[in-house]
Short mmCIF file of C-alpha atoms in Angstrom, two decimals:
data_model
loop_
_atom_site.label_atom_id
_atom_site.label_comp_id
_atom_site.label_asym_id
_atom_site.label_seq_id
_atom_site.Cartn_x
_atom_site.Cartn_y
_atom_site.Cartn_z
CA MET A 1 -4.74 -30.06 41.75
CA ASN A 2 -8.37 -31.02 42.33
CA GLU A 3 -7.99 -32.73 45.71
CA LEU A 4 -5.28 -33.18 48.31
CA LYS A 5 -5.36 -34.88 51.70
CA THR A 6 -2.24 -33.86 53.56
CA ALA A 7 -0.76 -33.34 57.01
CA ILE A 8 1.61 -30.72 58.39
CA ILE A 9 3.74 -31.40 61.46
CA ASP A 10 4.83 -28.04 62.83
CA ILE A 11 7.80 -28.50 65.19
CA GLY A 12 7.99 -25.25 67.09
CA SER A 13 9.89 -24.09 70.14
CA ASN A 14 6.84 -24.16 72.41
CA THR A 15 4.46 -26.64 70.79
CA ILE A 16 4.54 -29.46 68.28
CA ARG A 17 1.36 -29.68 66.29
CA LEU A 18 -0.13 -32.13 63.81
CA VAL A 19 -2.78 -30.67 61.51
CA LEU A 20 -4.69 -32.66 58.89
CA TYR A 21 -6.00 -30.81 55.84
CA LEU A 22 -8.27 -31.63 52.94
CA TYR A 23 -8.08 -29.40 49.89
CA ASP A 24 -10.84 -29.56 47.33
CA LYS A 25 -10.76 -27.28 44.29
CA GLU A 26 -14.47 -26.56 44.67
CA GLU A 27 -14.63 -26.14 48.46
CA GLY A 28 -11.13 -24.93 49.30
CA LEU A 29 -8.91 -25.88 52.25
CA ARG A 30 -10.52 -27.52 55.30
CA GLU A 31 -8.92 -28.52 58.58
CA LEU A 32 -9.84 -32.12 59.46
CA GLY A 33 -7.94 -32.49 62.71
CA ASN A 34 -5.60 -30.53 64.97
CA ILE A 35 -3.51 -32.19 67.70
CA LYS A 36 -1.10 -30.23 69.89
CA THR A 37 1.66 -31.24 72.30
CA VAL A 38 3.30 -28.65 74.55
CA ALA A 39 6.92 -29.78 74.25
CA ARG A 40 8.83 -26.55 75.00
CA LEU A 41 11.83 -27.80 73.02
CA ARG A 42 13.48 -24.42 73.51
CA THR A 43 14.04 -25.23 77.18
CA TYR A 44 16.20 -28.25 76.24
CA LEU A 45 18.84 -26.15 74.48
CA GLN A 46 21.95 -26.32 76.63
CA PRO A 47 24.57 -23.55 77.14
CA SER A 48 26.77 -25.39 74.63
CA GLY A 49 24.04 -24.92 71.98
CA GLU A 50 23.14 -28.60 71.74
CA MET A 51 19.65 -29.94 72.41
CA SER A 52 19.79 -32.35 75.32
CA GLU A 53 19.03 -36.04 75.00
CA GLU A 54 15.90 -35.44 77.08
CA GLY A 55 14.64 -32.91 74.53
CA ILE A 56 15.39 -35.28 71.66
CA GLN A 57 13.39 -37.98 73.42
CA VAL A 58 10.43 -35.62 73.84
CA LEU A 59 10.54 -34.93 70.10
CA THR A 60 10.90 -38.64 69.27
CA GLU A 61 7.94 -39.71 71.41
CA THR A 62 5.76 -36.94 70.01
CA LEU A 63 6.57 -37.83 66.39
CA LEU A 64 5.95 -41.55 67.03
CA THR A 65 2.54 -40.67 68.50
CA PHE A 66 1.76 -38.49 65.49
CA LYS A 67 2.92 -41.23 63.12
CA ALA A 68 0.41 -43.65 64.68
CA MET A 69 -2.35 -41.07 64.25
CA LEU A 70 -1.41 -40.56 60.59
CA ASP A 71 -1.63 -44.31 60.04
CA ASP A 72 -5.10 -44.32 61.64
CA PHE A 73 -6.21 -41.48 59.35
CA GLU A 74 -4.53 -43.17 56.36
CA VAL A 75 -2.62 -40.01 55.49
CA THR A 76 0.64 -40.63 53.67
CA ASP A 77 1.27 -37.14 52.31
CA VAL A 78 3.11 -35.52 55.24
CA LYS A 79 5.34 -32.48 55.56
CA ALA A 80 7.23 -31.94 58.82
CA ALA A 81 8.67 -28.44 59.25
CA ALA A 82 10.95 -27.40 62.10
CA THR A 83 11.65 -23.83 63.18
CA ALA A 84 13.70 -22.05 65.83
CA ALA A 85 14.33 -24.73 68.49
CA ILE A 86 15.83 -27.18 66.00
CA ARG A 87 17.34 -24.42 63.88
CA GLN A 88 19.22 -23.02 66.89
CA ALA A 89 20.48 -26.43 68.06
CA THR A 90 24.10 -27.09 67.09
CA ASN A 91 23.27 -30.82 66.80
CA ARG A 92 20.36 -30.20 64.43
CA ALA A 93 21.73 -32.47 61.68
CA GLU A 94 21.96 -35.37 64.13
CA ILE A 95 18.41 -34.70 65.38
CA ILE A 96 16.99 -34.71 61.85
CA ASP A 97 18.84 -37.92 60.94
CA ARG A 98 17.65 -39.68 64.11
CA MET A 99 14.02 -38.67 63.57
CA LYS A 100 14.14 -40.07 60.03
CA ALA A 101 15.69 -43.33 61.19
CA ILE A 102 13.40 -43.87 64.22
CA THR A 103 10.05 -42.43 63.04
CA GLY A 104 10.36 -42.45 59.25
CA ILE A 105 9.48 -38.75 59.21
CA GLN A 106 11.76 -36.46 57.23
CA ILE A 107 12.04 -33.05 58.89
CA ASP A 108 12.52 -29.97 56.72
CA LEU A 109 14.42 -27.30 58.62
CA LEU A 110 13.04 -23.90 57.67
CA SER A 111 15.32 -20.89 57.53
CA GLU A 112 14.32 -17.63 59.23
CA GLU A 113 13.44 -16.18 55.82
CA GLU A 114 11.27 -19.17 54.88
CA GLU A 115 9.43 -19.10 58.20
CA ALA A 116 8.62 -15.41 57.77
CA TYR A 117 7.63 -15.90 54.12
CA PHE A 118 5.16 -18.72 54.73
CA GLY A 119 3.49 -16.70 57.49
CA PHE A 120 3.09 -13.86 55.00
CA VAL A 121 1.63 -16.24 52.39
CA ALA A 122 -1.04 -17.37 54.86
CA VAL A 123 -1.97 -13.80 55.82
CA ALA A 124 -2.00 -12.47 52.25
CA HIS A 125 -4.34 -15.25 51.06
CA SER A 126 -6.71 -15.22 54.05
CA MET A 127 -7.17 -11.55 54.99
CA GLY A 128 -8.48 -8.54 53.12
CA THR A 129 -5.92 -6.09 54.57
CA LYS A 130 -3.86 -4.78 51.64
CA SER A 131 -0.80 -3.52 53.55
CA ALA A 132 0.41 -4.38 57.06
CA VAL A 133 3.20 -5.46 59.37
CA THR A 134 2.92 -9.09 60.47
CA ILE A 135 4.35 -10.61 63.62
CA ASP A 136 4.61 -14.32 64.34
CA ILE A 137 5.92 -14.88 67.84
CA GLY A 138 6.80 -18.45 68.63
CA GLY A 139 8.64 -19.99 71.54
CA GLY A 140 12.15 -19.30 70.27
CA SER A 141 11.93 -16.74 67.46
CA THR A 142 9.80 -13.83 66.28
CA GLU A 143 9.26 -13.16 62.59
CA ILE A 144 8.35 -9.68 61.34
CA THR A 145 7.31 -8.86 57.76
CA LEU A 146 6.18 -5.75 55.93
CA PHE A 147 3.88 -6.11 52.94
CA GLU A 148 2.34 -3.44 50.74
CA ASN A 149 -0.52 -4.08 48.31
CA LYS A 150 -0.16 -7.79 49.12
CA GLU A 151 3.49 -7.86 48.03
CA LEU A 152 6.20 -8.79 50.54
CA GLN A 153 8.67 -5.93 50.99
CA LYS A 154 10.81 -6.84 54.01
CA SER A 155 11.19 -9.64 56.54
CA TYR A 156 13.31 -10.30 59.60
CA SER A 157 13.58 -13.00 62.25
CA PHE A 158 14.54 -12.12 65.82
CA PRO A 159 16.17 -14.94 67.86
CA PHE A 160 13.75 -14.55 70.77
CA GLY A 161 10.26 -15.82 71.48
CA THR A 162 7.89 -16.29 74.39
CA VAL A 163 9.78 -19.20 75.94
CA SER A 164 13.26 -17.70 75.53
CA LEU A 165 12.05 -14.31 76.83
CA LYS A 166 10.64 -16.00 79.91
CA GLN A 167 13.90 -17.87 80.45
CA ARG A 168 15.89 -14.66 80.15
CA PHE A 169 13.77 -12.17 82.08
CA VAL A 170 11.40 -14.06 84.42
CA LYS A 171 12.64 -15.79 87.57
CA GLY A 172 9.31 -17.10 88.90
CA ASP A 173 6.15 -18.46 87.27
CA ILE A 174 5.00 -15.03 86.07
CA ILE A 175 6.68 -11.73 85.34
CA ASN A 176 6.86 -8.99 88.01
CA SER A 177 6.89 -5.24 87.40
CA SER A 178 10.67 -4.75 87.40
CA GLU A 179 11.17 -7.74 85.09
CA LYS A 180 8.50 -6.36 82.78
CA LYS A 181 10.37 -3.02 82.52
CA GLU A 182 13.57 -4.82 81.54
CA LEU A 183 11.69 -6.96 79.01
CA ILE A 184 10.01 -3.94 77.41
CA ALA A 185 13.30 -2.04 77.17
CA PHE A 186 14.96 -5.03 75.49
CA ILE A 187 12.14 -5.53 72.96
CA LYS A 188 12.01 -1.82 72.14
CA GLU A 189 15.74 -1.80 71.46
CA GLN A 190 15.38 -4.81 69.17
CA PHE A 191 12.48 -3.41 67.16
CA LYS A 192 14.06 0.02 66.81
CA ALA A 193 16.95 -1.67 64.99
CA LEU A 194 14.56 -2.27 62.05
CA PRO A 195 14.25 1.09 60.22
CA TRP A 196 11.49 -0.15 57.90
CA ILE A 197 8.91 -0.59 60.68
CA GLN A 198 9.48 2.79 62.35
CA ASN A 199 6.20 4.75 62.35
CA VAL A 200 4.85 3.00 59.24
CA GLY A 201 1.33 3.51 60.62
CA LEU A 202 0.04 0.24 59.16
CA PRO A 203 -2.09 -2.38 60.94
CA ILE A 204 -0.26 -5.07 62.88
CA ILE A 205 -1.40 -8.60 62.00
CA ALA A 206 -0.50 -11.15 64.66
CA ILE A 207 0.05 -14.84 63.92
CA GLY A 208 0.28 -17.75 66.36
CA GLY A 209 -1.15 -19.25 69.51
CA SER A 210 -0.23 -16.42 71.88
CA ALA A 211 -1.97 -13.88 69.66
CA ARG A 212 -5.09 -16.06 69.42
CA ASN A 213 -5.17 -16.45 73.20
CA ILE A 214 -4.95 -12.68 73.70
CA ALA A 215 -7.90 -12.20 71.35
CA GLN A 216 -9.90 -14.91 73.15
CA ILE A 217 -9.25 -13.35 76.55
CA HIS A 218 -10.41 -9.99 75.27
CA GLN A 219 -13.53 -11.50 73.72
CA GLN A 220 -14.41 -13.24 76.98
CA LYS A 221 -13.75 -10.07 78.94
CA CYS A 222 -16.08 -7.93 76.81
CA ASP A 223 -18.75 -10.64 76.33
CA TYR A 224 -18.18 -10.71 72.58
CA PRO A 225 -21.33 -11.69 70.66
CA ILE A 226 -19.85 -13.84 67.86
CA ALA A 227 -17.32 -16.66 67.54
CA SER A 228 -13.77 -17.03 66.11
CA VAL A 229 -10.70 -14.81 66.25
CA HIS A 230 -9.74 -14.69 62.57
CA GLY A 231 -10.26 -11.11 61.42
CA TYR A 232 -10.77 -9.85 64.99
CA GLU A 233 -9.51 -6.30 65.60
CA MET A 234 -8.25 -4.60 68.75
CA SER A 235 -6.87 -1.13 69.44
CA LYS A 236 -3.67 -0.10 71.21
CA GLU A 237 -5.89 0.97 74.11
CA ASN A 238 -7.42 -2.53 74.23
CA LEU A 239 -3.95 -4.06 74.51
CA ASP A 240 -2.93 -1.57 77.20
CA ASP A 241 -6.05 -2.36 79.24
CA LEU A 242 -5.43 -6.08 78.84
CA SER A 243 -1.83 -5.65 80.01
CA GLU A 244 -3.04 -3.95 83.17
CA PHE A 245 -5.70 -6.61 83.73
CA LEU A 246 -3.35 -9.58 83.28
CA GLY A 247 -0.65 -7.92 85.37
CA GLU A 248 -2.94 -8.04 88.42
CA LEU A 249 -3.62 -11.79 88.19
CA SER A 250 -1.76 -14.53 90.05
CA PHE A 251 -0.34 -17.55 88.24
CA HIS A 252 -3.28 -19.62 89.52
CA ASP A 253 -5.76 -17.00 88.24
CA LEU A 254 -4.09 -16.96 84.84
CA LYS A 255 -4.34 -20.75 84.53
CA GLN A 256 -8.06 -20.51 85.28
CA LEU A 257 -8.72 -17.56 82.96
CA ASP A 258 -11.34 -18.16 80.27
CA GLY A 259 -9.86 -17.85 76.80
CA LEU A 260 -6.28 -18.60 77.92
CA SER A 261 -4.73 -22.04 77.44
CA ALA A 262 -3.32 -23.16 80.79
CA ASP A 263 0.00 -24.05 79.14
CA ARG A 264 0.45 -20.40 78.11
CA ALA A 265 -0.25 -18.89 81.55
CA ASP A 266 3.43 -18.17 82.17
CA ILE A 267 4.23 -16.73 78.73
CA ILE A 268 1.11 -14.76 77.76
CA VAL A 269 2.22 -11.49 79.39
CA PRO A 270 5.66 -11.46 77.67
CA ALA A 271 3.86 -12.09 74.35
CA LEU A 272 1.41 -9.26 74.99
CA GLU A 273 4.26 -6.85 75.82
CA VAL A 274 5.95 -7.71 72.51
CA PHE A 275 2.76 -6.80 70.65
CA ARG A 276 2.34 -3.56 72.59
CA VAL A 277 5.90 -2.44 71.90
CA LEU A 278 5.58 -3.27 68.20
CA MET A 279 2.42 -1.17 67.93
CA GLU A 280 4.21 1.72 69.62
CA VAL A 281 7.34 1.49 67.44
CA ALA A 282 5.33 1.07 64.22
CA GLY A 283 2.84 3.81 65.14
CA SER A 284 -0.06 1.41 64.58
CA GLU A 285 -3.64 1.98 65.69
CA VAL A 286 -5.08 -1.41 64.69
CA PHE A 287 -4.11 -4.87 65.93
CA GLN A 288 -5.60 -7.64 63.79
CA LEU A 289 -5.68 -11.37 64.49
CA THR A 290 -5.41 -14.28 62.13
CA LYS A 291 -5.81 -17.97 62.86
CA LYS A 292 -3.80 -18.77 59.72
CA GLY A 293 -0.03 -19.05 59.85
CA LEU A 294 3.00 -21.14 58.93
CA ARG A 295 1.07 -24.39 58.41
CA GLU A 296 -1.53 -22.82 56.12
CA GLY A 297 1.20 -20.90 54.29
CA LEU A 298 3.09 -24.11 53.55
CA THR A 299 -0.08 -25.79 52.26
CA ILE A 300 -1.31 -22.82 50.21
CA GLN A 301 2.11 -22.39 48.59
CA ARG A 302 2.13 -26.04 47.59
CA ILE A 303 -1.36 -25.81 46.06
CA LEU A 304 -0.44 -22.64 44.16
CA GLN A 305 2.61 -24.34 42.65
CA THR A 306 0.36 -26.85 40.87
CA ASP A 307 -2.67 -24.55 40.38
CA PRO A 308 -1.83 -20.81 40.32
CA SER A 309 -5.53 -19.93 40.03
CA ALA A 310 -6.52 -21.76 43.24
CA TYR A 311 -6.17 -18.60 45.37
CA ASP A 312 -6.33 -14.90 44.57
CA LYS A 313 -4.72 -12.83 47.32
CA TYR A 314 -6.04 -9.62 45.76
CA ASN A 315 -9.67 -10.78 46.00
CA VAL A 316 -9.69 -13.00 49.07
CA PHE A 317 -13.38 -12.80 49.94
CA GLU A 318 -14.64 -13.33 46.39
CA GLY A 319 -13.10 -16.78 45.95
CA ASN A 320 -13.92 -17.79 49.49
CA ALA A 321 -17.58 -16.73 49.15
CA ARG A 322 -18.02 -18.89 46.07
CA ARG A 323 -16.56 -21.88 47.89
CA LEU A 324 -18.80 -21.16 50.86
CA ALA A 325 -21.87 -20.98 48.62
CA ARG A 326 -20.96 -24.29 46.99
CA GLN A 327 -20.63 -25.94 50.39
CA TYR A 328 -24.28 -25.07 50.99
CA GLY A 329 -25.62 -26.25 47.67
CA ARG A 330 -25.41 -23.11 45.54
CA THR A 331 -24.06 -23.49 42.02
CA GLU A 332 -21.61 -21.13 40.35
CA ASP A 333 -24.29 -20.14 37.81
CA GLU A 334 -26.80 -19.30 40.55
CA VAL A 335 -24.25 -17.16 42.40
CA ASP A 336 -23.46 -15.17 39.24
CA TYR A 337 -27.16 -14.84 38.42
CA LEU A 338 -28.15 -13.45 41.82
CA MET A 339 -25.25 -10.99 41.68
CA HIS A 340 -26.37 -9.87 38.22
CA LEU A 341 -30.00 -9.28 39.29
CA ALA A 342 -28.89 -7.46 42.45
CA ASP A 343 -26.68 -5.19 40.36
CA GLN A 344 -29.55 -4.45 37.95
CA LEU A 345 -32.12 -3.64 40.62
CA TYR A 346 -29.69 -1.47 42.59
CA ARG A 347 -28.76 0.56 39.50
CA GLU A 348 -32.42 1.01 38.56
CA CYS A 349 -33.18 2.29 42.09
CA CYS A 350 -30.25 4.70 41.85
CA HIS A 351 -31.33 5.88 38.41
CA LEU A 352 -34.73 6.88 39.81
CA LYS A 353 -33.02 8.49 42.87
CA TYR A 354 -34.55 6.11 45.42
CA LEU A 355 -31.01 5.12 46.35
CA GLN A 356 -27.80 7.11 46.06
CA TYR A 357 -25.20 5.28 44.00
CA ASN A 358 -22.10 4.26 45.94
CA PRO A 359 -19.59 1.70 44.59
CA LYS A 360 -18.96 0.40 48.11
CA ASP A 361 -22.68 -0.15 48.67
CA LEU A 362 -22.95 -2.05 45.40
CA GLN A 363 -19.93 -4.14 46.35
CA LEU A 364 -21.50 -5.02 49.71
CA LEU A 365 -24.80 -5.87 48.02
CA THR A 366 -23.22 -8.20 45.47
CA LYS A 367 -21.12 -9.85 48.19
CA ALA A 368 -24.27 -10.66 50.14
CA ALA A 369 -26.06 -11.85 46.99
CA LYS A 370 -23.51 -14.67 46.70
CA VAL A 371 -24.54 -16.18 50.02
CA PHE A 372 -28.10 -14.91 50.49
CA ASN A 373 -30.27 -17.42 52.35
CA ILE A 374 -27.67 -20.22 52.28
CA GLY A 375 -29.22 -21.49 55.53
CA GLU A 376 -32.03 -23.07 53.49
CA TYR A 377 -29.54 -25.87 52.84
CA ILE A 378 -30.00 -26.88 56.50
CA GLU A 379 -33.74 -26.24 56.85
CA LEU A 380 -36.00 -24.21 54.59
CA SER A 381 -38.45 -23.10 57.27
CA SER A 382 -35.69 -21.55 59.43
CA ALA A 383 -33.31 -20.50 56.66
CA SER A 384 -32.95 -16.96 57.96
CA GLN A 385 -31.77 -18.01 61.42
CA HIS A 386 -29.36 -20.59 60.00
CA THR A 387 -27.99 -18.11 57.45
CA PHE A 388 -27.23 -15.50 60.09
CA TYR A 389 -25.58 -17.98 62.45
CA LEU A 390 -23.49 -19.60 59.73
CA LEU A 391 -22.14 -16.31 58.40
CA ALA A 392 -21.71 -14.48 61.70
CA ASN A 393 -20.01 -17.33 63.55
CA GLN A 394 -17.58 -18.90 61.13
CA THR A 395 -14.27 -17.69 59.79
CA ILE A 396 -14.74 -15.99 56.43
CA ASP A 397 -11.41 -15.23 54.82
CA GLY A 398 -11.14 -11.68 53.54
CA LEU A 399 -13.55 -10.13 56.06
CA ASN A 400 -13.05 -8.57 59.48
CA HIS A 401 -15.73 -9.15 62.11
CA LYS A 402 -17.76 -6.02 61.42
CA GLU A 403 -17.82 -6.82 57.70
CA ARG A 404 -18.85 -10.38 58.54
CA VAL A 405 -21.78 -9.23 60.70
CA LYS A 406 -22.95 -6.81 58.01
CA LEU A 407 -22.83 -9.63 55.48
CA ALA A 408 -24.76 -11.94 57.84
CA LEU A 409 -27.46 -9.30 58.46
CA LEU A 410 -27.87 -8.68 54.74
CA ALA A 411 -27.83 -12.30 53.64
CA SER A 412 -30.28 -13.45 56.33
CA TYR A 413 -32.92 -10.73 55.85
CA LYS A 414 -36.44 -12.04 56.30
CA ASN A 415 -38.38 -9.10 57.71
CA ARG A 416 -37.84 -6.09 59.97
CA ASP A 417 -38.58 -8.05 63.13
CA TYR A 418 -35.95 -10.69 62.44
CA TYR A 419 -33.47 -8.04 61.33
CA GLN A 420 -33.93 -6.11 64.57
CA ARG A 421 -33.49 -9.29 66.58
CA PHE A 422 -30.29 -10.32 64.80
CA ALA A 423 -28.85 -6.78 64.85
CA ALA A 424 -29.57 -6.09 68.54
CA PRO A 425 -26.19 -7.33 69.92
CA PHE A 426 -24.35 -5.17 67.38
CA GLU A 427 -26.03 -1.80 67.86
CA ASP A 428 -22.74 -0.26 68.97
CA TRP A 429 -21.07 -1.51 65.79
CA LEU A 430 -23.47 0.22 63.40
CA GLY A 431 -24.47 3.85 63.19
CA ARG A 432 -28.11 4.72 62.58
CA GLU A 433 -27.58 5.36 58.87
CA GLU A 434 -25.63 2.13 58.37
CA TYR A 435 -28.25 0.17 60.32
CA ARG A 436 -31.01 1.50 58.07
CA LYS A 437 -29.02 0.98 54.87
CA ILE A 438 -28.28 -2.68 55.64
CA ARG A 439 -31.94 -3.27 56.50
CA ASP A 440 -33.09 -1.73 53.21
CA PHE A 441 -30.48 -3.59 51.18
CA GLY A 442 -31.60 -6.80 52.87
CA ALA A 443 -35.14 -6.12 51.66
CA LEU A 444 -33.83 -5.54 48.15
CA LEU A 445 -31.93 -8.87 48.21
CA LYS A 446 -34.96 -10.72 49.56
CA PHE A 447 -36.95 -9.47 46.59
CA ILE A 448 -34.16 -10.48 44.17
CA TYR A 449 -34.08 -13.95 45.69
CA ALA A 450 -37.84 -14.25 45.13
CA LEU A 451 -37.21 -13.73 41.40
CA ASN A 452 -35.32 -17.02 41.26
CA VAL A 453 -37.42 -19.11 43.62
CA SER A 454 -37.79 -21.89 41.02
CA LYS A 455 -33.99 -21.92 40.45
CA ARG A 456 -34.55 -21.71 36.68
CA ARG A 457 -32.94 -18.26 36.14
CA ILE A 458 -35.83 -17.09 33.96
CA VAL A 459 -35.70 -13.35 34.75
CA HIS A 460 -33.38 -11.69 32.24
CA ALA A 461 -34.00 -7.98 32.83
CA ILE A 462 -35.46 -5.53 35.36
CA GLU A 463 -36.71 -2.02 34.57
CA MET A 464 -38.21 0.64 36.82
CA HIS A 465 -40.32 3.64 35.78
CA ASN A 466 -41.81 6.42 37.85
CA GLU A 467 -45.56 6.87 37.56
CA GLU A 468 -47.64 9.57 39.25
CA ASP A 469 -47.86 7.96 42.70
CA TYR A 470 -46.13 4.60 42.34
CA VAL A 471 -43.21 2.83 40.68
CA GLN A 472 -43.78 0.54 37.71
CA LEU A 473 -41.45 -2.46 38.01
CA GLY A 474 -41.08 -4.39 34.77
CA ILE A 475 -39.66 -7.89 35.09
CA TYR A 476 -38.78 -9.55 31.80
CA VAL A 477 -38.96 -13.35 31.82
CA LYS A 478 -38.16 -15.98 29.21
CA ASN A 479 -40.46 -18.71 30.52
CA HIS A 480 -43.56 -19.26 32.59
CA ALA A 481 -43.03 -17.53 35.92
CA ALA A 482 -45.90 -18.57 38.21
CA ALA A 483 -43.63 -19.26 41.20
CA GLU A 484 -41.65 -16.04 40.71
CA LYS A 485 -44.86 -13.99 40.35
CA TYR A 486 -46.25 -15.40 43.56
CA GLN A 487 -43.06 -14.84 45.58
CA ALA A 488 -42.36 -11.38 44.15
CA ASN A 489 -45.82 -10.13 45.03
CA ARG A 490 -45.55 -11.66 48.49
CA HIS A 491 -42.29 -9.86 49.17
CA LYS A 492 -42.75 -6.57 47.35
CA LYS A 493 -43.94 -4.94 50.61
CA HIS A 494 -40.36 -5.16 51.93
CA LEU A 495 -39.08 -3.37 48.83
CA GLU A 496 -41.83 -0.75 49.10
CA ARG A 497 -40.83 0.02 52.69
CA ALA A 498 -37.18 0.30 51.72
CA LEU A 499 -37.86 2.65 48.79
CA LYS A 500 -40.81 4.39 50.51
CA ILE A 501 -43.04 4.20 47.43
CA PRO A 502 -45.86 1.84 46.27
CA ILE A 503 -44.75 -0.62 43.58
CA LYS A 504 -46.72 -2.20 40.77
CA ILE A 505 -45.10 -5.31 39.26
CA ASN A 506 -45.46 -6.30 35.61
CA PHE A 507 -44.11 -9.65 34.50
CA ILE A 508 -43.41 -9.40 30.78
CA GLU A 509 -43.35 -12.75 29.01
CA GLU A 510 -42.80 -13.28 25.27
CA GLY A 511 -43.86 -9.75 24.49
CA LEU A 512 -47.14 -9.96 26.41
CA ILE A 513 -47.63 -7.78 29.46
CA ASN A 514 -49.33 -9.50 32.35
CA ASP A 515 -50.44 -7.03 35.01
CA ASP A 516 -49.76 -8.54 38.45
CA ASN A 517 -50.34 -6.27 41.41
#
């Protein structure tokens, strides 16, 4: 599958959402549009188990609106998936038949196992975490999975969600202290019935709108310096502090709170308590957020069925970085070439003991080489600023936020002044040694990039030799290298500072040594 324009209609218990996607084999999966309706279908389930006529009308009107939008976008490839609210309705078959007859949209009713599985698929193919417990809390159900080394081990669906918990435990607009105690006791009892999550000590990865809102509130509260929630990490202490903070707010205050969607003001605290209890039961120290979930899982699974090589869940960042580089005008050959030169220069520096070899350092260096200076695609004269902003402020699958910032600092390196400016908001994230190492590696990558300034890939080998009071750097080229000579000599001062030794560069062309200081 080289290209696919498709739409997913996600019929949940709290919201109904239409998301338009474009998949391109070269550039990956992109979201073209995202429209949400807060329908709260779960509230229309009657004591008899049937969904009321009023609820069916809400669903009908929403689907007709979405159908008109799909016609406007000229999207004919549509998958509509329904979860707990329809699944729990005893008249679900009638609902599905009516929607097909009135709107022309065929609804696929997902089982609990399918809903949990597709959430896992999205997480496994968009995050670097190898093993974790996932939780996807919707309006009417909560799916839990356990995966190890990116393989699904266990899954379970609880028949409660944010809307049903509010209906059961909360009498007013927001939960009070006694209601919260009852809610927590209930959730703890439910989770303790799953032996395979007891004290597993793995990260918790949270899926869904409530989880994203919790992350956004926390980011607003701590004046977070970069954008997006995918890959964001919080501690158990962070969740506890947030619980205390939200518990002191009125319903009006919650609706006005930055980072929180007004339509979730009444259900955000129950959702947060579910996450807190799960962390306690599982013995987890890390709470991770993903913006990918059921919809992405459905789409990724479909793509993989026609092209098994489209995604590699074991190397999430690697495939994503190549797609990212292509989006900004970098060819596959150039990416491989820059990685190769970075590997060579790093190993030469380690051989002469100017750097201490570390596989993780080399991995970080080659990751950054893939996207070094991609901001030049926007504007050459301010490539460094654009590179840092692009990498630090967009979702990069396979990286958490600290890894993303380190990548942005490395790939945007221009000089020490710019590095200090970009790194300033993240001083608490990096220790002194890590700060220095990233700065020095940035200088190394800047020099490597200078060796391909003409984009002709003419440097085929790099050698370093110690002389009495300087380093001899031999650069073997297979063509005229005037541009590379000029840029390398301009930028060698950055490499000299990083290695703390004067450098003399020799460009060696067709067996002739040209001495270029």
